Amino acid sequence: MERATLTSPADVARRATATDAAPRIVFAICLLAVTARLIFINQPYVDHWSWRQSDVAAIARNFLQNGFRFGYPQIDWAGNAPGYVGTEFPILPFIAAVCYKFAGVHEWIGRIQAVILFAVSLPFFFLLVREIFGSTAAVWATFFYSFAPLNVFAGRSFMPDVPSLSFAIVGLYFFLRWTQHSQFSSFVVAAIAISLSFLIKITSIVIVAPLIYLAVAEGGDLGSGGRSEAEGVRGQRARLQVALFAIIALVPSAIWYWHAYQIAQKCYPHHFFGAGGIRIESFSSYWQIARQTLTSSLTPLLSLMGLIGLFVAPRSRYSRIFHWWLVAMVLFVIVLGYGNRHLWYQLPLIPIAAAFAGAACAFVGSKISSRVIAVTFSILLASSFTTLAFWCVQPFYQSSAAQLRDAGLELEKVTPPDALIVAADMGDPTIFYYAERKGWHFLENDAIYNGNPDDSEQAIENLERLRRRGATHFVFTKNTFWWLQSYPEFVAHLINNAKVIEATPEFRIYELITVAR
């Protein structure tokens, strides 16, 4: 039971003004957030996530060039095989391919999808937090969610993670609306949004935890609107609705991922995206994940405010929704320890941290009676977080694959369209994407990147096997130039069986002497 308090007319007026101002503030935040994600929107795929984006972009271009076979996404690093792989539901590269048909192939077409879906999620995230923690907390939460460094960068990357998270947030909000009001329209939107979230990226399955919490919170009447003589019938209907919701949300994903798994089993290179991520790691690995998340992904300030909010967030019927989501994410990071070496796996922590940080700001604000002090605190907090976010987001944009793109563009010029490239590229397919050529990573094992050679003998055996399969060119890039000193016998073998056709400080391209297959 809430404690009764005396409220002055001035307090009532101030709260009413703050409530009226919230939508305008959030609208301004949305505009700034979208603008931030449009910066370098046409940047080539050369940043630290280049390999993941280049794979998605290659799937999009292969849709364009090979007939829009939606159920059979293709990558470029399977040599002379078609390269069908098991992936998430490829709606994003498919839409990009359709756009390519009319506007040409451009990086911004792939990236803009994440920007649009992020923008769609913003008002629903605000409404979700407002429903749980109040208007002031929701404004702050939207601000933190919009400008957390990891979310800024991921929110303009050609990857499925932000679109999946966006649909999860939309679905969670409408599920809350459904539990409160039993609106059929809310039920339908929630079920479809959650289903799309799982299809686009199955790791969003962690959203099931807050959904279950909402279904059972305070007895979980699911929108009964109060007790009545028909409570038993209503409860039975609610359980049937929950079952229908689960079917709509889960069955399409089960069908698609079964299909994707079958493709991976039947088709070379037998690759299923995300396979192998379920693995418990060492304590040092988890510490590294935690350190990166709390500093570069969220900023130390957002992490601190989120931690405070975890303990001071107001109690209400649905106030534990973000606690359940947080617990699910912690378990997710532990169980998928190996997969979480990729920072984008921790993206769902951002709305969770933002919501708790917003609750902390509202709590602190409620303790400040002076408007001048409250405004000063708000300006200092907003400017400090913006500065830290700007500082932390910059490394995400730094190039790590520019030499791969340069080598790829040169390969496009100096090799025939049917050339098969062997690339010492550290497993990054950027070189194949910009070359518009097929080939293999080197070393390879069933087309999967197999790391650096143990010795020259292993490298020679690997190269000769690929030459017999039709490899026509070999390429070093700057990040593997050290092989020239470390594997002298392999380099001598390469010189005797190939000729240099292009050499720069960034890459070296050899034309292989073909052998009979």
Short mmCIF file of C-alpha atoms in Angstrom, two decimals:
data_model
loop_
_atom_site.label_atom_id
_atom_site.label_comp_id
_atom_site.label_asym_id
_atom_site.label_seq_id
_atom_site.Cartn_x
_atom_site.Cartn_y
_atom_site.Cartn_z
CA MET A 1 0.00 0.00 0.00
CA GLU A 2 1.42 3.36 -0.99
CA ARG A 3 1.96 5.92 1.73
CA ALA A 4 -0.34 8.92 1.50
CA THR A 5 1.42 12.25 1.13
CA LEU A 6 0.32 15.86 1.03
CA THR A 7 0.96 17.40 -2.36
CA SER A 8 1.05 21.13 -2.90
CA PRO A 9 -0.54 22.76 -5.96
CA ALA A 10 2.96 23.71 -7.10
CA ASP A 11 4.07 20.06 -7.00
CA VAL A 12 0.99 18.99 -8.94
CA ALA A 13 1.64 21.65 -11.57
CA ARG A 14 5.32 20.70 -11.87
CA ARG A 15 4.52 17.00 -12.35
CA ALA A 16 1.82 17.80 -14.90
CA THR A 17 4.25 19.99 -16.84
CA ALA A 18 6.89 17.26 -16.76
CA THR A 19 4.37 14.70 -18.02
CA ASP A 20 3.24 16.97 -20.84
CA ALA A 21 6.85 17.70 -21.83
CA ALA A 22 7.91 14.04 -21.91
CA PRO A 23 6.63 13.24 -25.45
CA ARG A 24 8.35 16.33 -26.86
CA ILE A 25 11.62 15.46 -25.15
CA VAL A 26 11.43 11.87 -26.37
CA PHE A 27 10.70 13.05 -29.91
CA ALA A 28 13.84 15.21 -29.80
CA ILE A 29 15.85 12.27 -28.44
CA CYS A 30 14.56 10.08 -31.27
CA LEU A 31 15.61 12.59 -33.91
CA LEU A 32 19.09 12.93 -32.44
CA ALA A 33 19.43 9.16 -32.04
CA VAL A 34 18.52 8.47 -35.66
CA THR A 35 20.82 11.25 -36.83
CA ALA A 36 23.71 9.73 -34.88
CA ARG A 37 23.18 6.43 -36.67
CA LEU A 38 23.19 8.08 -40.09
CA ILE A 39 26.79 9.22 -39.58
CA PHE A 40 29.02 7.16 -41.93
CA ILE A 41 25.92 5.23 -43.03
CA ASN A 42 27.68 4.37 -46.31
CA GLN A 43 30.94 3.33 -44.66
CA PRO A 44 32.44 0.22 -46.31
CA TYR A 45 32.36 -2.97 -44.26
CA VAL A 46 35.86 -2.51 -42.86
CA ASP A 47 35.23 -1.94 -39.14
CA HIS A 48 35.80 -4.49 -36.37
CA TRP A 49 32.53 -6.27 -37.28
CA SER A 50 33.43 -6.38 -40.96
CA TRP A 51 33.35 -10.16 -41.25
CA ARG A 52 29.78 -10.47 -39.95
CA GLN A 53 28.43 -7.64 -42.07
CA SER A 54 30.25 -8.85 -45.18
CA ASP A 55 28.62 -12.26 -44.81
CA VAL A 56 25.14 -10.71 -44.59
CA ALA A 57 25.94 -8.39 -47.51
CA ALA A 58 27.20 -11.33 -49.58
CA ILE A 59 23.95 -13.20 -48.93
CA ALA A 60 22.04 -10.13 -50.13
CA ARG A 61 24.04 -9.82 -53.33
CA ASN A 62 23.79 -13.55 -54.01
CA PHE A 63 20.01 -13.25 -53.72
CA LEU A 64 20.19 -10.50 -56.34
CA GLN A 65 22.48 -12.40 -58.70
CA ASN A 66 21.18 -15.95 -58.24
CA GLY A 67 17.42 -15.64 -58.37
CA PHE A 68 16.03 -14.60 -54.96
CA ARG A 69 15.85 -18.13 -53.54
CA PHE A 70 14.78 -17.03 -50.06
CA GLY A 71 15.20 -20.41 -48.41
CA TYR A 72 18.76 -20.89 -49.68
CA PRO A 73 21.10 -18.10 -48.55
CA GLN A 74 24.60 -18.28 -50.04
CA ILE A 75 27.98 -17.10 -48.82
CA ASP A 76 31.13 -16.52 -50.93
CA TRP A 77 33.76 -18.62 -49.14
CA ALA A 78 32.76 -22.13 -50.22
CA GLY A 79 34.99 -22.17 -53.29
CA ASN A 80 33.35 -23.61 -56.38
CA ALA A 81 30.34 -24.93 -54.42
CA PRO A 82 27.07 -22.95 -54.30
CA GLY A 83 27.76 -22.07 -50.66
CA TYR A 84 24.33 -22.66 -49.15
CA VAL A 85 24.40 -22.18 -45.38
CA GLY A 86 22.04 -22.34 -42.44
CA THR A 87 21.30 -18.84 -41.18
CA GLU A 88 18.76 -16.81 -39.33
CA PHE A 89 15.57 -16.00 -41.26
CA PRO A 90 17.19 -13.95 -44.07
CA ILE A 91 14.54 -11.26 -44.37
CA LEU A 92 17.07 -8.42 -43.99
CA PRO A 93 19.44 -9.46 -46.81
CA PHE A 94 16.42 -10.37 -48.95
CA ILE A 95 14.92 -6.88 -48.55
CA ALA A 96 18.33 -5.38 -49.27
CA ALA A 97 18.58 -7.47 -52.44
CA VAL A 98 15.20 -6.22 -53.62
CA CYS A 99 16.37 -2.65 -53.02
CA TYR A 100 19.63 -3.38 -54.86
CA LYS A 101 17.58 -4.23 -57.94
CA PHE A 102 16.27 -0.67 -58.11
CA ALA A 103 19.02 1.42 -56.46
CA GLY A 104 22.18 -0.61 -57.00
CA VAL A 105 24.41 -2.24 -54.40
CA HIS A 106 25.24 0.21 -51.62
CA GLU A 107 26.28 -0.28 -48.01
CA TRP A 108 23.69 2.20 -46.75
CA ILE A 109 20.85 0.02 -48.03
CA GLY A 110 21.86 -2.78 -45.72
CA ARG A 111 22.58 -0.50 -42.77
CA ILE A 112 19.41 1.59 -43.01
CA GLN A 113 17.20 -1.36 -42.07
CA ALA A 114 18.70 -1.45 -38.59
CA VAL A 115 18.31 2.32 -38.28
CA ILE A 116 14.62 2.17 -39.23
CA LEU A 117 13.77 -0.69 -36.89
CA PHE A 118 15.71 0.92 -34.06
CA ALA A 119 13.66 4.08 -34.60
CA VAL A 120 10.45 2.03 -34.53
CA SER A 121 11.42 0.52 -31.17
CA LEU A 122 12.08 3.87 -29.45
CA PRO A 123 8.50 5.02 -28.72
CA PHE A 124 7.54 1.54 -27.54
CA PHE A 125 10.54 1.36 -25.24
CA PHE A 126 9.54 4.71 -23.79
CA LEU A 127 5.94 3.55 -23.30
CA LEU A 128 7.10 0.27 -21.75
CA VAL A 129 9.33 1.97 -19.17
CA ARG A 130 6.70 4.64 -18.49
CA GLU A 131 4.16 1.94 -17.72
CA ILE A 132 6.57 0.28 -15.26
CA PHE A 133 8.60 3.10 -13.70
CA GLY A 134 6.83 6.34 -14.64
CA SER A 135 7.28 9.16 -17.13
CA THR A 136 10.51 10.68 -15.76
CA ALA A 137 12.26 7.32 -15.67
CA ALA A 138 11.03 6.59 -19.20
CA VAL A 139 12.51 9.79 -20.63
CA TRP A 140 15.90 9.09 -19.08
CA ALA A 141 15.76 5.43 -20.08
CA THR A 142 15.04 6.40 -23.70
CA PHE A 143 18.00 8.76 -23.64
CA PHE A 144 20.37 6.08 -22.28
CA TYR A 145 19.01 3.43 -24.64
CA SER A 146 19.44 5.74 -27.63
CA PHE A 147 23.06 6.67 -27.04
CA ALA A 148 24.68 3.67 -25.37
CA PRO A 149 27.81 3.16 -27.50
CA LEU A 150 27.16 -0.47 -28.41
CA ASN A 151 23.61 0.34 -29.47
CA VAL A 152 24.67 3.34 -31.55
CA PHE A 153 27.10 1.26 -33.58
CA ALA A 154 25.01 -1.90 -33.80
CA GLY A 155 22.01 0.25 -34.71
CA ARG A 156 23.58 1.11 -38.07
CA SER A 157 25.26 -2.21 -38.85
CA PHE A 158 24.05 -4.65 -41.50
CA MET A 159 23.34 -7.35 -38.96
CA PRO A 160 20.18 -8.92 -37.52
CA ASP A 161 20.78 -8.12 -33.85
CA VAL A 162 19.24 -4.66 -33.48
CA PRO A 163 16.23 -5.50 -35.69
CA SER A 164 15.61 -8.59 -33.56
CA LEU A 165 15.95 -6.62 -30.32
CA SER A 166 13.62 -3.93 -31.68
CA PHE A 167 10.89 -6.45 -32.44
CA ALA A 168 11.39 -7.98 -28.99
CA ILE A 169 10.81 -4.59 -27.33
CA VAL A 170 7.71 -3.93 -29.43
CA GLY A 171 6.39 -7.39 -28.63
CA LEU A 172 7.07 -7.01 -24.91
CA TYR A 173 5.20 -3.71 -24.77
CA PHE A 174 2.14 -5.05 -26.57
CA PHE A 175 2.19 -8.19 -24.45
CA LEU A 176 2.04 -5.94 -21.39
CA ARG A 177 -0.87 -4.07 -22.95
CA TRP A 178 -2.63 -7.35 -23.60
CA THR A 179 -2.18 -8.57 -20.03
CA GLN A 180 -3.65 -5.29 -18.80
CA HIS A 181 -6.54 -4.77 -21.17
CA SER A 182 -7.18 -8.05 -23.06
CA GLN A 183 -7.13 -6.20 -26.38
CA PHE A 184 -7.06 -8.67 -29.25
CA SER A 185 -5.11 -6.21 -31.40
CA SER A 186 -2.37 -6.05 -28.76
CA PHE A 187 -2.29 -9.86 -28.65
CA VAL A 188 -1.82 -10.10 -32.42
CA VAL A 189 0.89 -7.42 -32.61
CA ALA A 190 2.77 -8.91 -29.64
CA ALA A 191 2.71 -12.43 -31.07
CA ILE A 192 3.84 -11.36 -34.54
CA ALA A 193 6.58 -9.06 -33.20
CA ILE A 194 8.00 -11.75 -30.91
CA SER A 195 7.83 -14.30 -33.71
CA LEU A 196 9.78 -11.98 -36.04
CA SER A 197 12.28 -11.30 -33.29
CA PHE A 198 13.02 -15.01 -32.89
CA LEU A 199 13.14 -15.60 -36.64
CA ILE A 200 15.60 -12.77 -37.25
CA LYS A 201 17.85 -13.78 -34.33
CA ILE A 202 17.02 -16.74 -32.11
CA THR A 203 19.21 -15.40 -29.28
CA SER A 204 16.33 -13.03 -28.54
CA ILE A 205 14.69 -16.04 -26.90
CA VAL A 206 15.75 -14.48 -23.57
CA ILE A 207 12.71 -12.21 -23.89
CA VAL A 208 10.66 -15.24 -22.86
CA ALA A 209 11.64 -14.60 -19.23
CA PRO A 210 9.88 -11.21 -18.89
CA LEU A 211 6.97 -12.55 -20.97
CA ILE A 212 6.49 -15.40 -18.51
CA TYR A 213 6.77 -12.95 -15.63
CA LEU A 214 4.03 -10.78 -17.11
CA ALA A 215 1.81 -13.81 -17.63
CA VAL A 216 2.04 -14.82 -13.97
CA ALA A 217 2.60 -11.49 -12.19
CA GLU A 218 0.26 -10.95 -9.26
CA GLY A 219 -1.72 -14.04 -10.22
CA GLY A 220 -1.65 -13.19 -13.93
CA ASP A 221 -5.30 -12.50 -14.72
CA LEU A 222 -4.21 -11.56 -18.25
CA GLY A 223 -6.49 -8.62 -18.53
CA SER A 224 -9.41 -9.95 -16.52
CA GLY A 225 -10.26 -6.42 -15.41
CA GLY A 226 -11.07 -7.56 -11.88
CA ARG A 227 -12.84 -10.53 -10.30
CA SER A 228 -16.23 -11.83 -11.41
CA GLU A 229 -18.36 -14.94 -11.26
CA ALA A 230 -16.87 -16.06 -14.55
CA GLU A 231 -13.29 -16.00 -13.21
CA GLY A 232 -12.76 -19.73 -13.85
CA VAL A 233 -13.89 -19.45 -17.47
CA ARG A 234 -11.78 -16.37 -17.94
CA GLY A 235 -8.73 -18.12 -16.50
CA GLN A 236 -9.21 -21.05 -18.89
CA ARG A 237 -9.53 -18.65 -21.82
CA ALA A 238 -6.37 -16.83 -20.71
CA ARG A 239 -4.39 -20.09 -20.64
CA LEU A 240 -5.60 -20.93 -24.12
CA GLN A 241 -4.56 -17.48 -25.31
CA VAL A 242 -1.10 -17.94 -23.81
CA ALA A 243 -0.81 -21.30 -25.58
CA LEU A 244 -1.85 -19.69 -28.87
CA PHE A 245 0.67 -16.90 -28.29
CA ALA A 246 3.43 -19.48 -27.77
CA ILE A 247 2.46 -21.28 -30.97
CA ILE A 248 2.53 -18.09 -33.03
CA ALA A 249 5.81 -16.97 -31.49
CA LEU A 250 7.70 -20.26 -31.57
CA VAL A 251 6.42 -22.52 -34.36
CA PRO A 252 7.61 -20.36 -37.31
CA SER A 253 11.09 -20.22 -35.78
CA ALA A 254 11.12 -23.96 -35.14
CA ILE A 255 10.20 -24.60 -38.78
CA TRP A 256 12.76 -22.16 -40.17
CA TYR A 257 15.69 -23.23 -37.98
CA TRP A 258 14.96 -26.90 -38.70
CA HIS A 259 15.13 -26.03 -42.41
CA ALA A 260 18.35 -24.05 -41.87
CA TYR A 261 19.88 -26.96 -39.97
CA GLN A 262 19.01 -29.35 -42.80
CA ILE A 263 20.73 -27.05 -45.28
CA ALA A 264 23.84 -26.98 -43.10
CA GLN A 265 23.83 -30.77 -42.89
CA LYS A 266 23.38 -31.37 -46.61
CA CYS A 267 25.30 -28.55 -48.30
CA TYR A 268 29.01 -27.75 -48.34
CA PRO A 269 30.43 -25.98 -46.29
CA HIS A 270 28.00 -27.51 -43.74
CA HIS A 271 27.88 -24.27 -41.77
CA PHE A 272 25.14 -23.21 -39.37
CA PHE A 273 25.44 -19.60 -38.17
CA GLY A 274 25.95 -19.42 -34.40
CA ALA A 275 26.83 -23.09 -34.04
CA GLY A 276 29.28 -23.75 -31.25
CA GLY A 277 28.30 -20.71 -29.21
CA ILE A 278 26.93 -22.84 -26.34
CA ARG A 279 30.03 -23.41 -24.26
CA ILE A 280 31.00 -22.58 -20.70
CA GLU A 281 34.16 -20.50 -20.63
CA SER A 282 36.80 -19.70 -18.02
CA PHE A 283 36.36 -17.07 -15.35
CA SER A 284 38.82 -14.79 -17.14
CA SER A 285 36.64 -14.91 -20.29
CA TYR A 286 33.56 -13.88 -18.35
CA TRP A 287 35.50 -11.14 -16.63
CA GLN A 288 36.55 -9.82 -20.02
CA ILE A 289 32.93 -9.86 -21.22
CA ALA A 290 31.80 -8.05 -18.07
CA ARG A 291 34.56 -5.47 -18.30
CA GLN A 292 33.83 -4.66 -21.93
CA THR A 293 30.10 -4.49 -21.31
CA LEU A 294 30.34 -2.21 -18.29
CA THR A 295 32.85 0.15 -19.91
CA SER A 296 32.90 0.36 -23.71
CA SER A 297 29.42 -1.05 -24.43
CA LEU A 298 27.41 0.84 -21.80
CA THR A 299 29.90 3.42 -20.43
CA PRO A 300 30.82 3.34 -16.72
CA LEU A 301 28.22 6.02 -15.97
CA LEU A 302 25.30 4.07 -17.43
CA SER A 303 26.53 0.93 -15.66
CA LEU A 304 26.65 2.76 -12.32
CA MET A 305 23.22 4.34 -12.76
CA GLY A 306 21.78 1.01 -13.83
CA LEU A 307 23.21 -0.67 -10.74
CA ILE A 308 21.66 2.00 -8.51
CA GLY A 309 18.32 1.65 -10.27
CA LEU A 310 18.37 -2.09 -9.72
CA PHE A 311 17.86 -1.41 -6.00
CA VAL A 312 15.80 1.80 -5.98
CA ALA A 313 13.35 1.09 -8.81
CA PRO A 314 9.77 1.57 -7.59
CA ARG A 315 7.66 -1.45 -6.72
CA SER A 316 4.47 -2.10 -8.66
CA ARG A 317 2.57 -5.03 -10.09
CA TYR A 318 4.89 -5.42 -13.08
CA SER A 319 8.02 -3.79 -11.65
CA ARG A 320 10.09 -6.99 -11.82
CA ILE A 321 9.88 -7.28 -15.59
CA PHE A 322 13.40 -5.93 -16.11
CA HIS A 323 14.76 -7.99 -13.20
CA TRP A 324 13.57 -11.16 -14.92
CA TRP A 325 15.04 -10.01 -18.22
CA LEU A 326 18.35 -9.29 -16.47
CA VAL A 327 18.48 -12.73 -14.84
CA ALA A 328 17.77 -14.36 -18.20
CA MET A 329 20.57 -12.36 -19.81
CA VAL A 330 23.08 -13.32 -17.11
CA LEU A 331 22.24 -16.98 -17.62
CA PHE A 332 22.45 -16.48 -21.39
CA VAL A 333 25.94 -15.00 -21.12
CA ILE A 334 27.08 -17.87 -18.90
CA VAL A 335 25.64 -20.70 -21.00
CA LEU A 336 26.66 -19.15 -24.33
CA GLY A 337 30.04 -18.12 -23.01
CA TYR A 338 31.86 -18.74 -26.27
CA GLY A 339 29.25 -16.95 -28.38
CA ASN A 340 29.38 -13.93 -26.10
CA ARG A 341 32.91 -13.17 -27.21
CA HIS A 342 31.01 -11.10 -29.78
CA LEU A 343 29.84 -7.86 -28.18
CA TRP A 344 26.55 -7.77 -30.08
CA TYR A 345 25.34 -10.79 -28.11
CA GLN A 346 25.02 -8.49 -25.09
CA LEU A 347 22.78 -5.94 -26.84
CA PRO A 348 19.68 -6.84 -24.75
CA LEU A 349 21.55 -5.64 -21.68
CA ILE A 350 21.25 -2.09 -23.02
CA PRO A 351 17.45 -1.63 -22.64
CA ILE A 352 17.69 -3.38 -19.27
CA ALA A 353 20.46 -1.09 -18.02
CA ALA A 354 18.74 1.95 -19.54
CA ALA A 355 15.45 1.17 -17.76
CA PHE A 356 17.15 0.77 -14.40
CA ALA A 357 19.25 3.89 -14.98
CA GLY A 358 16.06 5.80 -15.79
CA ALA A 359 14.52 4.57 -12.53
CA ALA A 360 17.63 5.75 -10.66
CA CYS A 361 17.36 9.20 -12.22
CA ALA A 362 13.68 9.44 -11.28
CA PHE A 363 14.51 8.36 -7.73
CA VAL A 364 17.26 10.95 -7.35
CA GLY A 365 15.06 13.61 -8.92
CA SER A 366 12.28 12.88 -6.42
CA LYS A 367 14.69 13.68 -3.59
CA ILE A 368 15.65 17.08 -5.00
CA SER A 369 13.26 19.83 -4.02
CA SER A 370 15.03 22.68 -5.80
CA ARG A 371 14.22 23.04 -9.50
CA VAL A 372 17.55 24.76 -10.14
CA ILE A 373 19.48 21.88 -8.60
CA ALA A 374 17.36 19.34 -10.50
CA VAL A 375 18.00 21.07 -13.82
CA THR A 376 21.73 21.40 -13.07
CA PHE A 377 21.93 17.70 -12.17
CA SER A 378 20.11 16.76 -15.39
CA ILE A 379 22.43 18.85 -17.56
CA LEU A 380 25.56 17.46 -15.89
CA LEU A 381 24.33 13.87 -16.17
CA ALA A 382 23.24 14.20 -19.81
CA SER A 383 26.44 15.95 -20.88
CA SER A 384 28.66 13.50 -18.98
CA PHE A 385 26.96 10.49 -20.51
CA THR A 386 27.02 12.00 -24.00
CA THR A 387 30.75 12.72 -23.68
CA LEU A 388 31.52 9.22 -22.44
CA ALA A 389 29.34 7.66 -25.13
CA PHE A 390 31.10 9.66 -27.84
CA TRP A 391 34.48 8.60 -26.46
CA CYS A 392 33.54 4.92 -26.18
CA VAL A 393 31.81 4.58 -29.55
CA GLN A 394 34.73 5.81 -31.66
CA PRO A 395 36.79 2.59 -31.54
CA PHE A 396 33.86 0.67 -33.02
CA TYR A 397 34.19 2.64 -36.26
CA GLN A 398 37.94 2.15 -36.61
CA SER A 399 39.03 0.15 -39.62
CA SER A 400 40.42 -3.34 -39.18
CA ALA A 401 39.75 -4.65 -42.67
CA ALA A 402 40.63 -1.81 -45.05
CA GLN A 403 43.43 -3.88 -46.57
CA LEU A 404 40.96 -6.70 -47.22
CA ARG A 405 38.63 -4.35 -49.06
CA ASP A 406 41.53 -2.87 -51.06
CA ALA A 407 42.74 -6.33 -52.02
CA GLY A 408 39.19 -7.34 -52.95
CA LEU A 409 38.70 -4.33 -55.20
CA GLU A 410 42.01 -5.07 -56.92
CA LEU A 411 41.09 -8.74 -57.36
CA GLU A 412 37.90 -7.63 -59.08
CA LYS A 413 40.04 -5.71 -61.60
CA VAL A 414 42.79 -8.25 -62.30
CA THR A 415 40.96 -11.59 -62.16
CA PRO A 416 38.25 -13.10 -64.39
CA PRO A 417 34.72 -13.40 -62.94
CA ASP A 418 35.10 -17.17 -62.51
CA ALA A 419 38.36 -16.92 -60.57
CA LEU A 420 38.59 -18.88 -57.32
CA ILE A 421 40.56 -17.04 -54.65
CA VAL A 422 42.53 -18.51 -51.76
CA ALA A 423 42.84 -15.76 -49.16
CA ALA A 424 45.08 -15.64 -46.11
CA ASP A 425 42.56 -13.30 -44.52
CA MET A 426 42.24 -14.44 -40.89
CA GLY A 427 38.75 -15.74 -41.69
CA ASP A 428 37.24 -12.39 -42.71
CA PRO A 429 35.09 -12.68 -45.89
CA THR A 430 35.35 -8.94 -46.64
CA ILE A 431 37.94 -9.69 -49.32
CA PHE A 432 35.51 -11.98 -51.20
CA TYR A 433 32.64 -9.54 -50.89
CA TYR A 434 34.52 -6.63 -52.46
CA ALA A 435 36.24 -8.85 -55.02
CA GLU A 436 32.85 -10.24 -56.07
CA ARG A 437 34.63 -13.57 -56.34
CA LYS A 438 34.25 -16.97 -54.71
CA GLY A 439 37.01 -18.75 -52.89
CA TRP A 440 38.30 -20.17 -49.63
CA HIS A 441 39.75 -18.83 -46.43
CA PHE A 442 43.28 -20.09 -45.79
CA LEU A 443 43.83 -22.35 -43.93
CA GLU A 444 40.50 -24.08 -44.44
CA ASN A 445 38.80 -27.24 -43.26
CA ASP A 446 35.66 -28.01 -45.27
CA ALA A 447 35.68 -24.31 -46.24
CA ILE A 448 35.63 -23.20 -42.58
CA TYR A 449 38.54 -20.98 -41.54
CA ASN A 450 41.02 -23.22 -39.71
CA GLY A 451 43.47 -20.71 -38.21
CA ASN A 452 47.14 -20.21 -38.94
CA PRO A 453 49.33 -23.06 -40.20
CA ASP A 454 51.26 -25.11 -37.69
CA ASP A 455 54.12 -25.23 -40.17
CA SER A 456 54.96 -24.83 -43.85
CA GLU A 457 54.15 -28.46 -44.58
CA GLN A 458 50.54 -28.01 -43.46
CA ALA A 459 50.20 -24.81 -45.50
CA ILE A 460 51.59 -26.48 -48.64
CA GLU A 461 49.25 -29.46 -48.27
CA ASN A 462 46.25 -27.13 -47.82
CA LEU A 463 47.15 -25.02 -50.85
CA GLU A 464 47.74 -28.01 -53.09
CA ARG A 465 44.39 -29.50 -52.14
CA LEU A 466 42.67 -26.24 -53.10
CA ARG A 467 44.62 -25.98 -56.35
CA ARG A 468 43.31 -29.40 -57.30
CA ARG A 469 39.80 -28.09 -56.60
CA GLY A 470 40.34 -25.26 -59.07
CA ALA A 471 41.88 -22.39 -57.06
CA THR A 472 43.33 -19.81 -59.45
CA HIS A 473 44.73 -17.07 -57.21
CA PHE A 474 46.29 -16.63 -53.79
CA VAL A 475 46.38 -13.41 -51.79
CA PHE A 476 48.19 -12.19 -48.69
CA THR A 477 47.07 -9.04 -46.91
CA LYS A 478 48.98 -6.86 -44.49
CA ASN A 479 47.71 -8.74 -41.47
CA THR A 480 49.26 -11.98 -42.79
CA PHE A 481 52.50 -10.61 -44.23
CA TRP A 482 54.24 -12.13 -41.22
CA TRP A 483 53.74 -15.52 -42.89
CA LEU A 484 56.50 -14.54 -45.34
CA GLN A 485 59.03 -14.82 -42.53
CA SER A 486 57.38 -17.54 -40.44
CA TYR A 487 56.77 -20.10 -43.23
CA PRO A 488 59.74 -19.80 -45.62
CA GLU A 489 59.25 -23.27 -47.19
CA PHE A 490 55.63 -22.44 -47.99
CA VAL A 491 56.64 -19.11 -49.54
CA ALA A 492 59.24 -20.89 -51.67
CA HIS A 493 56.62 -23.40 -52.80
CA LEU A 494 54.25 -20.54 -53.65
CA ILE A 495 56.92 -18.75 -55.69
CA ASN A 496 57.61 -21.96 -57.66
CA ASN A 497 53.92 -22.53 -58.38
CA ALA A 498 52.61 -19.00 -58.89
CA LYS A 499 53.58 -15.56 -60.13
CA VAL A 500 53.03 -12.21 -58.45
CA ILE A 501 50.57 -10.08 -60.43
CA GLU A 502 50.08 -7.26 -57.92
CA ALA A 503 52.05 -6.18 -54.85
CA THR A 504 51.42 -3.19 -52.57
CA PRO A 505 52.11 -2.38 -48.91
CA GLU A 506 48.53 -3.58 -48.23
CA PHE A 507 48.37 -6.88 -50.13
CA ARG A 508 50.13 -9.28 -52.49
CA ILE A 509 48.24 -11.22 -55.20
CA TYR A 510 49.58 -14.38 -56.88
CA GLU A 511 48.23 -16.16 -59.94
CA LEU A 512 48.49 -19.90 -59.34
CA ILE A 513 49.69 -22.35 -61.94
CA THR A 514 46.63 -24.53 -62.45
CA VAL A 515 46.81 -28.30 -62.10
CA ALA A 516 44.67 -31.00 -63.65
CA ARG A 517 41.64 -31.90 -61.52
#
